[in-house]
Coordinates of C-alpha atoms and ligand atoms in Angstrom, one line a residue:
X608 CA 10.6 -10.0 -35.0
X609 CA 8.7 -8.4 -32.1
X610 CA 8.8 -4.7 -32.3
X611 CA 11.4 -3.1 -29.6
X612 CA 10.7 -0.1 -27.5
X613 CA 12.9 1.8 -29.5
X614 CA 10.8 1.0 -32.6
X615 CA 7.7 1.6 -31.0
X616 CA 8.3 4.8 -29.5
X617 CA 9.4 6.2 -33.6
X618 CA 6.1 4.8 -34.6
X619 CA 7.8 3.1 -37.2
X620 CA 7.7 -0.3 -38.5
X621 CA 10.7 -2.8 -37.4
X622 CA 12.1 -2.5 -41.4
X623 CA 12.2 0.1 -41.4
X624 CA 15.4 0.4 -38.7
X625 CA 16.8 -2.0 -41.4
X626 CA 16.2 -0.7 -44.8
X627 CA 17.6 2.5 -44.7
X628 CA 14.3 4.4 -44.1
X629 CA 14.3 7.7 -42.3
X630 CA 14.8 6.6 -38.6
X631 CA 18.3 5.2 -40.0
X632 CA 19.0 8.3 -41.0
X633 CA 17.7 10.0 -38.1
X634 CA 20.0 7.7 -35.9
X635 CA 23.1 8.2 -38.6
X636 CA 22.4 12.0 -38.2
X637 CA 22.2 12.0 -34.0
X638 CA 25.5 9.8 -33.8
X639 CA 27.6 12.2 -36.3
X640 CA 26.2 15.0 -34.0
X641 CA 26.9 13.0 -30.9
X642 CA 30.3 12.4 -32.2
X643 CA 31.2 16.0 -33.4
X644 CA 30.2 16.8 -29.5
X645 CA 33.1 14.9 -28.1
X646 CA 32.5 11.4 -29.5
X647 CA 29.3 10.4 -26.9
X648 CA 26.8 7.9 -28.9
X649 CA 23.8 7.6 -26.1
X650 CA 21.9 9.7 -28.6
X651 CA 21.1 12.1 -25.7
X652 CA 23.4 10.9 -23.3
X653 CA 22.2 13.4 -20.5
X654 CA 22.2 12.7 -16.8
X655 CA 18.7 12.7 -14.8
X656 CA 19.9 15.0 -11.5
X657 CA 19.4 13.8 -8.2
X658 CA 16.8 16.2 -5.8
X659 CA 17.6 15.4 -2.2
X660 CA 14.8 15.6 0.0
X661 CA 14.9 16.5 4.2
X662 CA 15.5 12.6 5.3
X663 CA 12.6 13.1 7.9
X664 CA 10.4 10.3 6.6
X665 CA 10.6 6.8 8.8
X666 CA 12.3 4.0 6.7
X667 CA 9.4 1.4 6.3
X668 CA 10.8 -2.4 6.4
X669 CA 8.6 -4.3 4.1
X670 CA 6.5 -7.1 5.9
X671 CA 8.3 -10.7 5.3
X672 CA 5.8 -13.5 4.9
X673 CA 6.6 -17.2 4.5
X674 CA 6.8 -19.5 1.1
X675 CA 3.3 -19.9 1.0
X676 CA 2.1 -16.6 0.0
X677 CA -0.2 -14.4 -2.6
X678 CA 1.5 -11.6 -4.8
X679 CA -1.1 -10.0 -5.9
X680 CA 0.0 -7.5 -8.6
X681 CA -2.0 -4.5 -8.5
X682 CA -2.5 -1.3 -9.7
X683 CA -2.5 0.7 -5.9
X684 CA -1.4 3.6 -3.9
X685 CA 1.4 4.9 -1.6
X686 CA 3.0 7.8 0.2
X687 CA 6.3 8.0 -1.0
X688 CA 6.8 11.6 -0.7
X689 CA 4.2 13.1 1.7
X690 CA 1.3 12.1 -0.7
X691 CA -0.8 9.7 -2.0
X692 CA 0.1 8.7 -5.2
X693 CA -0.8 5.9 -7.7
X694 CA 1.4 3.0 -8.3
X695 CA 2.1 -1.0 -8.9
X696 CA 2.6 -3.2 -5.8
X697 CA 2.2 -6.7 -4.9
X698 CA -0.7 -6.2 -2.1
X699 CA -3.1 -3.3 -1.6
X700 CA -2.0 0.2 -0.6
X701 CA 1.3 -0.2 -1.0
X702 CA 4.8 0.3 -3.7
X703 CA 6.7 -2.6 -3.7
X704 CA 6.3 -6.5 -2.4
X705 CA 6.7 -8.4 0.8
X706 CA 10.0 -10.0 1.7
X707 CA 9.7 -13.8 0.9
X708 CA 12.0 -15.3 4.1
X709 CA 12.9 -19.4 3.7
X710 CA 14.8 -21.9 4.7
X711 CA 16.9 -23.5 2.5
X712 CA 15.9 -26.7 1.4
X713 CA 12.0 -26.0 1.7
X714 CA 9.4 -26.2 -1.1
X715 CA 7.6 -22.6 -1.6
X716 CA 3.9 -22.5 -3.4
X717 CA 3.6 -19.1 -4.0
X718 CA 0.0 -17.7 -5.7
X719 CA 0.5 -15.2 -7.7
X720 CA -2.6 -13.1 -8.8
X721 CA -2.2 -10.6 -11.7
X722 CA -4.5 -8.0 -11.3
X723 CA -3.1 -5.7 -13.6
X724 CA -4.4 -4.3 -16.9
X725 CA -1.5 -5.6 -18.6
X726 CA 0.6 -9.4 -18.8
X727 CA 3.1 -10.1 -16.0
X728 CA 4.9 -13.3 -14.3
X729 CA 7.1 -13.1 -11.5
X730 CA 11.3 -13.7 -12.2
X731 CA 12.8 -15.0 -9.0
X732 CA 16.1 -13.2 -9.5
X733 CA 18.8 -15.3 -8.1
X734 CA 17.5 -18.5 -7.1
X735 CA 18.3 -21.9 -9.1
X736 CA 14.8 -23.4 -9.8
X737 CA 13.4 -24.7 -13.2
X738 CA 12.9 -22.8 -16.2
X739 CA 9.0 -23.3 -15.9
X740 CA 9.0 -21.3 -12.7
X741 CA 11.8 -19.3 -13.4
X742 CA 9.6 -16.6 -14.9
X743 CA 10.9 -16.7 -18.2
X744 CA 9.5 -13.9 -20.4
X745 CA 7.7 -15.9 -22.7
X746 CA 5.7 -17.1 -19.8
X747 CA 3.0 -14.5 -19.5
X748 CA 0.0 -14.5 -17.3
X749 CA -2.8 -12.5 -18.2
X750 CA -4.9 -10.3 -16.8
X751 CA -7.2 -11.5 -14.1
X752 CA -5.4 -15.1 -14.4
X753 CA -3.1 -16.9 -11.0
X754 CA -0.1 -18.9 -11.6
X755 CA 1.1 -21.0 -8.5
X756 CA 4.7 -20.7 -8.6
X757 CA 6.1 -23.6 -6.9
X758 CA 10.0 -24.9 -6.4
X759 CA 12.4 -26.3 -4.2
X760 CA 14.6 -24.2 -2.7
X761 CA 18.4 -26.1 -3.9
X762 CA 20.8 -23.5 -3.0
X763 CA 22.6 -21.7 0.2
X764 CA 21.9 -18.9 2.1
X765 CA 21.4 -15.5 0.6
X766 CA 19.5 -12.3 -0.6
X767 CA 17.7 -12.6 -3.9
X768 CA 14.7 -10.8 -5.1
X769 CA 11.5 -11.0 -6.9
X770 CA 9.6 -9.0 -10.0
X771 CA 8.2 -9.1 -13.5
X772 CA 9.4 -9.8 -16.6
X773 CA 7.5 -9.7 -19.3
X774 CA 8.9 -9.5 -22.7
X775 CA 9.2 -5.7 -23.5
X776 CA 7.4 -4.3 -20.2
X777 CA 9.5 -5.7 -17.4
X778 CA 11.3 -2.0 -17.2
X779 CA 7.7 0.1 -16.5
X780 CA 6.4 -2.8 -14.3
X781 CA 9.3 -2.6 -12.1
X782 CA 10.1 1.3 -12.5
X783 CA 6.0 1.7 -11.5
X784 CA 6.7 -0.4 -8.1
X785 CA 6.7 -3.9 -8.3
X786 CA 9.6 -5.7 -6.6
X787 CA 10.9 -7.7 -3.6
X788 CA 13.0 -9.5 -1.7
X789 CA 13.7 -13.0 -1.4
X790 CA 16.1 -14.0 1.8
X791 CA 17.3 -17.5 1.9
X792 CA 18.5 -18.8 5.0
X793 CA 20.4 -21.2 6.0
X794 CA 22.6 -23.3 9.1
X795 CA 26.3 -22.1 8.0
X796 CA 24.8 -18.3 8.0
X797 CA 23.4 -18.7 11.5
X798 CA 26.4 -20.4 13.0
X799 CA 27.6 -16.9 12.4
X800 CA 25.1 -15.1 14.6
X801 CA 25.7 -12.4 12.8
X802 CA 22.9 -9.1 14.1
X803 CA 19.5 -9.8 13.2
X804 CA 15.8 -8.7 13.6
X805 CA 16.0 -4.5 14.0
X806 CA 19.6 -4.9 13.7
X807 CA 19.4 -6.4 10.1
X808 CA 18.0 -4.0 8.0
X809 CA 16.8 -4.7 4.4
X810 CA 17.1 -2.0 2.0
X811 CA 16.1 -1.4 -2.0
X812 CA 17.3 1.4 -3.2
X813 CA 15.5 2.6 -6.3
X814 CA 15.6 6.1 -8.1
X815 CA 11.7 7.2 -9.4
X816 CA 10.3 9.9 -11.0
X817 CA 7.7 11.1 -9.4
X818 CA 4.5 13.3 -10.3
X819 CA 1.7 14.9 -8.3
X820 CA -0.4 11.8 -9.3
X821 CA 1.9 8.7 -9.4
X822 CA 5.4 7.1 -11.0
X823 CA 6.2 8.6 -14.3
X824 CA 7.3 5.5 -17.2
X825 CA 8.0 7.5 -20.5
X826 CA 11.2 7.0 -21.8
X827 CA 12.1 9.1 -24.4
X828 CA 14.6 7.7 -27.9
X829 CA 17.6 8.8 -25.9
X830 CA 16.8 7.2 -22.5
X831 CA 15.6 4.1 -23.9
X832 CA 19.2 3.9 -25.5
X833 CA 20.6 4.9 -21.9
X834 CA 18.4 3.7 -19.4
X835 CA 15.1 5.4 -17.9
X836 CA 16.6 7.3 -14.2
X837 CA 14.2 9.3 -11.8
X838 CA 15.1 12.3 -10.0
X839 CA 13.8 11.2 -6.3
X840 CA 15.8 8.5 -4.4
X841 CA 13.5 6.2 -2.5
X842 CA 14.4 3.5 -0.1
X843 CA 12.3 0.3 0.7
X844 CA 9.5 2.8 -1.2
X845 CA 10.1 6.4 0.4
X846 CA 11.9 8.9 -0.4
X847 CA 14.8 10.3 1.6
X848 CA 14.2 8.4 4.5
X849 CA 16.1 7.8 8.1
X850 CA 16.3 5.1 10.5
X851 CA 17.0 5.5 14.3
X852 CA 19.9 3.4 15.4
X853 CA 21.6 2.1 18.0
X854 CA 25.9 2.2 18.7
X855 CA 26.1 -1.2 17.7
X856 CA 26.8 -3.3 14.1
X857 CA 24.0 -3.5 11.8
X858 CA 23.7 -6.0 8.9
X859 CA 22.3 -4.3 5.7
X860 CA 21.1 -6.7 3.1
X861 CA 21.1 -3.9 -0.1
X862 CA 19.1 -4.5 -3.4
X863 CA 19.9 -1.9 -6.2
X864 CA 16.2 -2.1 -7.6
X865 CA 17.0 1.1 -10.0
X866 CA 16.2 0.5 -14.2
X867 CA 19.4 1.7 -15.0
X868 CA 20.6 3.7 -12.3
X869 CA 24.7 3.0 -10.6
X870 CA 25.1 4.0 -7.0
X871 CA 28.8 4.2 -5.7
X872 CA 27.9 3.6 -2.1
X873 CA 29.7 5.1 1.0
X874 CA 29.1 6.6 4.7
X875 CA 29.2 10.3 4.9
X876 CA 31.5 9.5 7.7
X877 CA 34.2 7.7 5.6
X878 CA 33.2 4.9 8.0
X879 CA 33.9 1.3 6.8
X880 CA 31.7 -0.5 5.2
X881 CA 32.3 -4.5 5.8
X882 CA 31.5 -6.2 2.8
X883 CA 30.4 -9.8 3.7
X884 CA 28.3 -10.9 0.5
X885 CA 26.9 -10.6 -2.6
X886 CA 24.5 -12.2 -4.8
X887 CA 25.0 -15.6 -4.5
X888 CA 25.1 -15.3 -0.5
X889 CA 28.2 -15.0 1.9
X890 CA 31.7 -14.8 0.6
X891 CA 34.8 -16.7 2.5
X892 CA 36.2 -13.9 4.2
X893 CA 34.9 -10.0 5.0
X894 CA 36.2 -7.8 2.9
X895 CA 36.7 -3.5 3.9
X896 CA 36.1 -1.4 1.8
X897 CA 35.1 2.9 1.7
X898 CA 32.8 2.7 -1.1
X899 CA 31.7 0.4 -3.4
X900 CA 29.8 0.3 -6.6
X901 CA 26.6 -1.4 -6.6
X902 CA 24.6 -1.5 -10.7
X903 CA 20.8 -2.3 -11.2
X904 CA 20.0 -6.1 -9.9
X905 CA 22.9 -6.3 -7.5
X906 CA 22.8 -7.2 -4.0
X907 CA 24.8 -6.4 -1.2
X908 CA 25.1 -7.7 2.5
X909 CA 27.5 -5.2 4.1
X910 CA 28.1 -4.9 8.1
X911 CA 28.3 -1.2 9.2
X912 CA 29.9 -0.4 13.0
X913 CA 27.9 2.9 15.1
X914 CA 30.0 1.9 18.1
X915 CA 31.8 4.5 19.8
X916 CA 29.4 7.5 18.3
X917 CA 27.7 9.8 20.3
X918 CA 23.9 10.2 20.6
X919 CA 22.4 11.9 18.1
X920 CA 25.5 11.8 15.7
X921 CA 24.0 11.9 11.8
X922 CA 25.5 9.3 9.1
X923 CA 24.5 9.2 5.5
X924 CA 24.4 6.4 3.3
X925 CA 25.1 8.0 0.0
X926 CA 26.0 7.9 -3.2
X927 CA 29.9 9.2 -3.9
X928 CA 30.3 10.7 -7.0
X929 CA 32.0 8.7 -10.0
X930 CA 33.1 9.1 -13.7
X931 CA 33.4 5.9 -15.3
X932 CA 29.8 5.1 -15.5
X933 CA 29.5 6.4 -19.0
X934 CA 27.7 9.7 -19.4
X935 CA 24.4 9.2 -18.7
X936 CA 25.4 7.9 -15.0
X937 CA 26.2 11.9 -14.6
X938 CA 29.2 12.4 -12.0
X939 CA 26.8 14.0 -9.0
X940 CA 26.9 12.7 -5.6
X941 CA 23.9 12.1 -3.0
X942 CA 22.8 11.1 0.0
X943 CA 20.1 7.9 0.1
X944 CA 19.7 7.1 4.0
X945 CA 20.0 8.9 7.1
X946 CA 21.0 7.2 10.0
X947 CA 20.4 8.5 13.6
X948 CA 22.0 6.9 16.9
X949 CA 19.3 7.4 19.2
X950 CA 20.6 5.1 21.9
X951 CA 23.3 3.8 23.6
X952 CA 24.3 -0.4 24.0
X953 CA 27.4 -1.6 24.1
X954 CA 27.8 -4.5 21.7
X955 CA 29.7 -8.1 22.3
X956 CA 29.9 -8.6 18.3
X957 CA 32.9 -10.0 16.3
X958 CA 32.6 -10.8 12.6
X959 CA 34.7 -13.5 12.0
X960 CA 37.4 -13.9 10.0
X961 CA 35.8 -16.8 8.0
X962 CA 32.4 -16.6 6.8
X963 CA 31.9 -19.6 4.9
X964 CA 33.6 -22.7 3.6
X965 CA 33.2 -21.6 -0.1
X966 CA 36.0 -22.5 -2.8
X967 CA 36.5 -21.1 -5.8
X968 CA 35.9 -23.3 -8.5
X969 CA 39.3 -24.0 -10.9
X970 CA 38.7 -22.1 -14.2
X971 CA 41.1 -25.1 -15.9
X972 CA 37.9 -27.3 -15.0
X973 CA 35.8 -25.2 -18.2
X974 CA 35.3 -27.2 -21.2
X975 CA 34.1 -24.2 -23.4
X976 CA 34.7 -20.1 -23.7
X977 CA 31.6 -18.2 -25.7
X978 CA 32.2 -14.8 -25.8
X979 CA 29.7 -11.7 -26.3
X980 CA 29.9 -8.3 -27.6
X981 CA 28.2 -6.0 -25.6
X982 CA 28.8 -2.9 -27.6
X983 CA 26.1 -0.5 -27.3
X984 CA 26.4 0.5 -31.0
X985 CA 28.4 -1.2 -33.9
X986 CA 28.5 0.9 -36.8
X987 CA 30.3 -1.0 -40.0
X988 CA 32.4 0.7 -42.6
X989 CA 29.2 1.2 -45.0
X990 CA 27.2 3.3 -41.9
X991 CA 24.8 -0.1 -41.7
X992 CA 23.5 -0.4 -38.2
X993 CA 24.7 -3.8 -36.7
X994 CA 23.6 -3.5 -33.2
X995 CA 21.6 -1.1 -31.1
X996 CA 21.6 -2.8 -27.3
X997 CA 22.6 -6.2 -28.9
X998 CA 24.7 -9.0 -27.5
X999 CA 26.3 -10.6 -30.5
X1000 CA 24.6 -8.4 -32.7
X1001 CA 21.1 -10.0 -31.6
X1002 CA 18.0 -8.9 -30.2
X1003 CA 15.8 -11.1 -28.2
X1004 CA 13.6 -13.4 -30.2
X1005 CA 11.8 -16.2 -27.7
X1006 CA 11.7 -18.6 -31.0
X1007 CA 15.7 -18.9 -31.2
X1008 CA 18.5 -20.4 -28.7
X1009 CA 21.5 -18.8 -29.1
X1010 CA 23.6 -20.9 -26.8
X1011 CA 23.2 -24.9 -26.2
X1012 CA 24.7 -25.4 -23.1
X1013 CA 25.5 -29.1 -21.6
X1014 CA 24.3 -29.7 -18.3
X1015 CA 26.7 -30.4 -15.5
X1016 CA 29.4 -28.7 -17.2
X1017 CA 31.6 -25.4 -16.7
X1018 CA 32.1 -22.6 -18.9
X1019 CA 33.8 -19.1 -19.4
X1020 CA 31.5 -16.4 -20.4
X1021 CA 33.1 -13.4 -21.9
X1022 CA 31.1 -10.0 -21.8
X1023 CA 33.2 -7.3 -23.7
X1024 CA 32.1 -4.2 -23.5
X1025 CA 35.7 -2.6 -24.7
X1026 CA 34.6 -0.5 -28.0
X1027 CA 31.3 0.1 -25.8
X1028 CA 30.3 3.7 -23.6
X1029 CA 27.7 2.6 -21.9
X1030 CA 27.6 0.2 -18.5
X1031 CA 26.0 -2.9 -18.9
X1032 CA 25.0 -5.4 -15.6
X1033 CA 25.3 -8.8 -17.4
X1034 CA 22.4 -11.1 -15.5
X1035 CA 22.5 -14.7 -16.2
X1036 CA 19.3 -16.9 -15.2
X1037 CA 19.1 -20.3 -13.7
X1038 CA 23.0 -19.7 -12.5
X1039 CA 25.5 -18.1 -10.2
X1040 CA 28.6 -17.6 -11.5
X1041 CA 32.6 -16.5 -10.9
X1042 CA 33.6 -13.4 -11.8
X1043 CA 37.4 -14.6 -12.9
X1044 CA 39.1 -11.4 -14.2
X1045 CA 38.1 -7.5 -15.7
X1046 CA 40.7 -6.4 -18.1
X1047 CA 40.2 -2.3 -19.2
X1048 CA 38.0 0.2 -17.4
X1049 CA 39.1 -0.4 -13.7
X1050 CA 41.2 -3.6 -14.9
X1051 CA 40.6 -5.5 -11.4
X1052 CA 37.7 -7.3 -9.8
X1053 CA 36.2 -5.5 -6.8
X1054 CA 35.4 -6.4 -3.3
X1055 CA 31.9 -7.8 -4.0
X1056 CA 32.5 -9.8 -6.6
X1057 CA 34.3 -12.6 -4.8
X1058 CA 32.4 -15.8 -4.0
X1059 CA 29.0 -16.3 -6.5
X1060 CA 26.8 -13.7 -8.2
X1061 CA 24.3 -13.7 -10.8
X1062 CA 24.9 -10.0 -12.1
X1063 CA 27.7 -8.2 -13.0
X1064 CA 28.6 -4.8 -14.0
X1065 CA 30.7 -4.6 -17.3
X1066 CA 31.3 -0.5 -17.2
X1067 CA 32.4 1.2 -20.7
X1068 CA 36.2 -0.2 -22.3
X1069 CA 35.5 -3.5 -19.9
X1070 CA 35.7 -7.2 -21.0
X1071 CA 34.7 -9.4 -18.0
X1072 CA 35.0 -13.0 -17.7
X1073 CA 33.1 -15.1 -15.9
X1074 CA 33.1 -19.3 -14.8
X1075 CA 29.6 -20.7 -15.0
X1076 CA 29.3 -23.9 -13.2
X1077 CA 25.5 -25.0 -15.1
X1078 CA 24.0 -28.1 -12.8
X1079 CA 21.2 -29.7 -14.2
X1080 CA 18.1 -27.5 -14.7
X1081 CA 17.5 -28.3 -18.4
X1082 CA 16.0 -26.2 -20.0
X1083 CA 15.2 -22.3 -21.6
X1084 CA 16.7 -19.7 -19.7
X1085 CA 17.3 -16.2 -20.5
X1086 CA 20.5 -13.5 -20.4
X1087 CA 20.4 -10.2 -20.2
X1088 CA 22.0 -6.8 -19.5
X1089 CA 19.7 -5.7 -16.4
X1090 CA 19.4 -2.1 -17.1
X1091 CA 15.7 -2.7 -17.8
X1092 CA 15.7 -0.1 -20.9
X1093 CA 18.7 -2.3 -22.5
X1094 CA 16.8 -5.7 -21.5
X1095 CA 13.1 -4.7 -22.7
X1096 CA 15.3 -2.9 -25.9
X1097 CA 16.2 -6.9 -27.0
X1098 CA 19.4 -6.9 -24.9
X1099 CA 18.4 -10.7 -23.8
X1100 CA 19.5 -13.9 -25.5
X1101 CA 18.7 -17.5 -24.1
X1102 CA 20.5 -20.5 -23.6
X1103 CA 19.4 -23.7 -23.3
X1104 CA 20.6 -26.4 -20.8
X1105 CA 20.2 -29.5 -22.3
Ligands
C2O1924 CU1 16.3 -9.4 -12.5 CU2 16.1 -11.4 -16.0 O1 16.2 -10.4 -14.3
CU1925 CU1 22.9 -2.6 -21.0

């Protein structure tokens, strides 16, 4: 059994979790406590306040480069907040990664270097290639070593995104910088012409925690068990940014790159925001809504309107405040992005009604239901721990498949969450899915969560179900809650398509 972050940070033994040694009783201790302090089991359950900063930095837009391309995963620096300061990035002197932009249908060969002090591999979050390039974390490349990624690129148009995952150190890699996007495009999204080049504006939004010197990775028991948050927003890699915009429709393609962080995402305006696709590309028809919940690994495309403002009018992509997040999440509101219309243009554009010929897929059609508990914490009548970030009351172990999966089949996935207070994002590899139905917590699917996705959020008291249509990629993938604390904690099972 590998040793879990958890484990290691007690400088204990795994057995000792097990066999009723001190840290059993430390944890026994810290949940009666919890509990006698109005029934919260995070074990420190705090929230990691938000500092605005003066949103008079220039948004960067991360470089794209083509299928053939070198990551080179580095150990580097970047001004996020006015100074240079070490951290991880895929190319010299500089926090994140490219954005990988392809046509559907085309091969990629990408070369990725790792020049890190420490094993890495590149997960290409979203796309439907094999489980040898699918950056399993089993598959490790050393350091100094290159692995040439290479695939075929089966699936429709969409924004996925890149970064490592390596068993038990996917959550500092990423938290220290490394991650990108992956845009796939294809001919039934340009039929659309919907606004491109400065008018579609790619944007991860990712929380750090920042130091004189560099990105601060040190979870402590209690934020291991509720996920590792920073106190500085940054956006595509700096912190309280603005754009300059003009009164016309813009296209924002949104990554929530955060660990563990949940961003309820509005306009300071109360404007609309047109939701028009999700993880698995565009949905069938636009959907309007004021705010909408976005949890670590989740993508947005959303179409926001500046027409009609006047010049120099100020609007705020923030962060509304919300309760049901579980209390870690805190209930604080914040601003992310400052928009400023700079010039005046009229604009010709109409969203269509339709944006794509999807169909859902008929849930009858599923030939088999396997449900999970996602529970954070299942305590039995004897006080024996049964699971600490478990799904089924397992931790990851790459020597054992949990679920045999036929290919070319469809199945319901049930993630319940219903005894559980902590949100969990359930990511399934190799797949997108359906989200069918949410029954407790908000009871009702939400506007992004139509068409295909590879990540959803299953908030505290929740049980979501999901249709997975598997094609025929045989082989090992992984699943796995995607707050990176839960997933490097053993929160990660793996199925096998055979
Ligand atoms: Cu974005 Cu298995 O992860
Ligand atoms: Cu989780």
């Amino acid at each position: 059994m590998k040793r879990r972050g958890f484990i290691k940070k007690s400088g204990l033994g795994a057995g000792s979790l097990f066999m009723g040694g001190s840290l059993v009783s430390y944890i026994v201790s810290c949940t009666k406590t919890d509990m006698m302090n109005g029934g919260n089991m995070n074990m420190s359950g705090q929230s990691q306040p938000v500092k605005e900063g003066d949103f008079n930095r220039l948004l960067p837009i991360p470089g794209t480069v083509p299928v053939n391309t070198t990551l080179n995963a580095q150990a580097t620096t970047a001004n996020i907040n006015g100074s240079t300061i070490s951290v991880l990035g895929y190319q010299a002197n500089g926090i994140l990664g490219p954005t990988i932009r392809a046509e559907s249908g085309i091969n990629t060969n990408i070369n990725f270097q790792n020049s890190l002090s420490e094993n890495s591999n590149i997960h290409f979050h979203g796309l439907k290639i094999p489980a040898d390039m699918d950056g399993h974390p089993k598959d490790i490349i050393n350091p100094g070593s290159t692995f040439n990624y290479k695939f075929t690129i089966n699936q429709r148009a969409g924004l996925s995104w890149y970064h490592p995952h390596p068993d038990g150190d996917t959550a500092s890699q990423v938290f220290k910088g490394l991650a990108g996007l992956f845009i796939i495009n294809d001919a039934e999204e340009a039929a659309l012409n919907l606004p491109s080049g400065s008018f579609e504006i790619p944007l991860v939004i990712q929380d750090k925690r920042l130091s004189s010197s560099g990105i601060t990775y040190n979870p402590s028991m209690g934020e291991i068990m509720t996920g590792y948050m920073g106190e500085t927003i940054i956006v595509n890699g700096v912190a309280s940014p603005f754009t300059e915009v003009k009164t016309k429709f813009y296209r924002l393609r949104i990554l929530n790159g955060s660990n563990a962080r949940i961003y309820n995402l509005a306009l300071s305006n109360n404007a609309d925001i047109t939701i028009i696709g999700n993880d698995g590309g565009l949905l069938k028809n636009p959907v309007t809504v004021k705010n909408i919940l976005l949890s670590p690994g989740e993508r947005l495309d959303a179409m926001v309107n500046f027409t009609g403002l006047t010049l120099g009018t100020e609007v705020f992509l923030q962060s509304n405040a919300f309760s049901n997040g579980g209390n870690a999440q805190g209930t604080q509101g914040f601003k992310i992005l400052k928009f400023k219309v700079t010039q005046t243009e009229s604009d010709p554009f109409i969203l269509p009604a339709q944006l794509s010929s999807l169909d859902p897929i008929n849930a009858s059609s599923s030939s088999k239901t396997r449900n999970f508990i996602i529970n954070s914490m299942q305590m039995s009548a004897g006080m024996n721990m049964s699971g600490i970030h478990r799904i089924n009351g397992k931790t990851y172990d790459k020597n054992r498949i949990d679920e045999t999966v036929t290919a070319n089949t469809k199945e319901v996935w049930i993630f319940n969450n219903s005894q559980g207070n902590e949100p969990h994002p359930m990511h399934l590899h190799g797949v997108h899915f359906q989200v069918l139905e949410r029954s407790g917590g908000r009871g009702h699917l939400i506007a992004s969560e139509g068409g295909y996705k590879d990540t959803v959020l299953v908030l505290p008291g929740e049980i979501v179900k999901i249709l997975v249509p598997f094609a025929d990629l045989k082989g090992v993938f992984v699943f796995h809650c995607h707050n990176l604390e839960h997933e490097d904690d053993g929160m990660m099972l793996q199925y096998q398509l055979i």
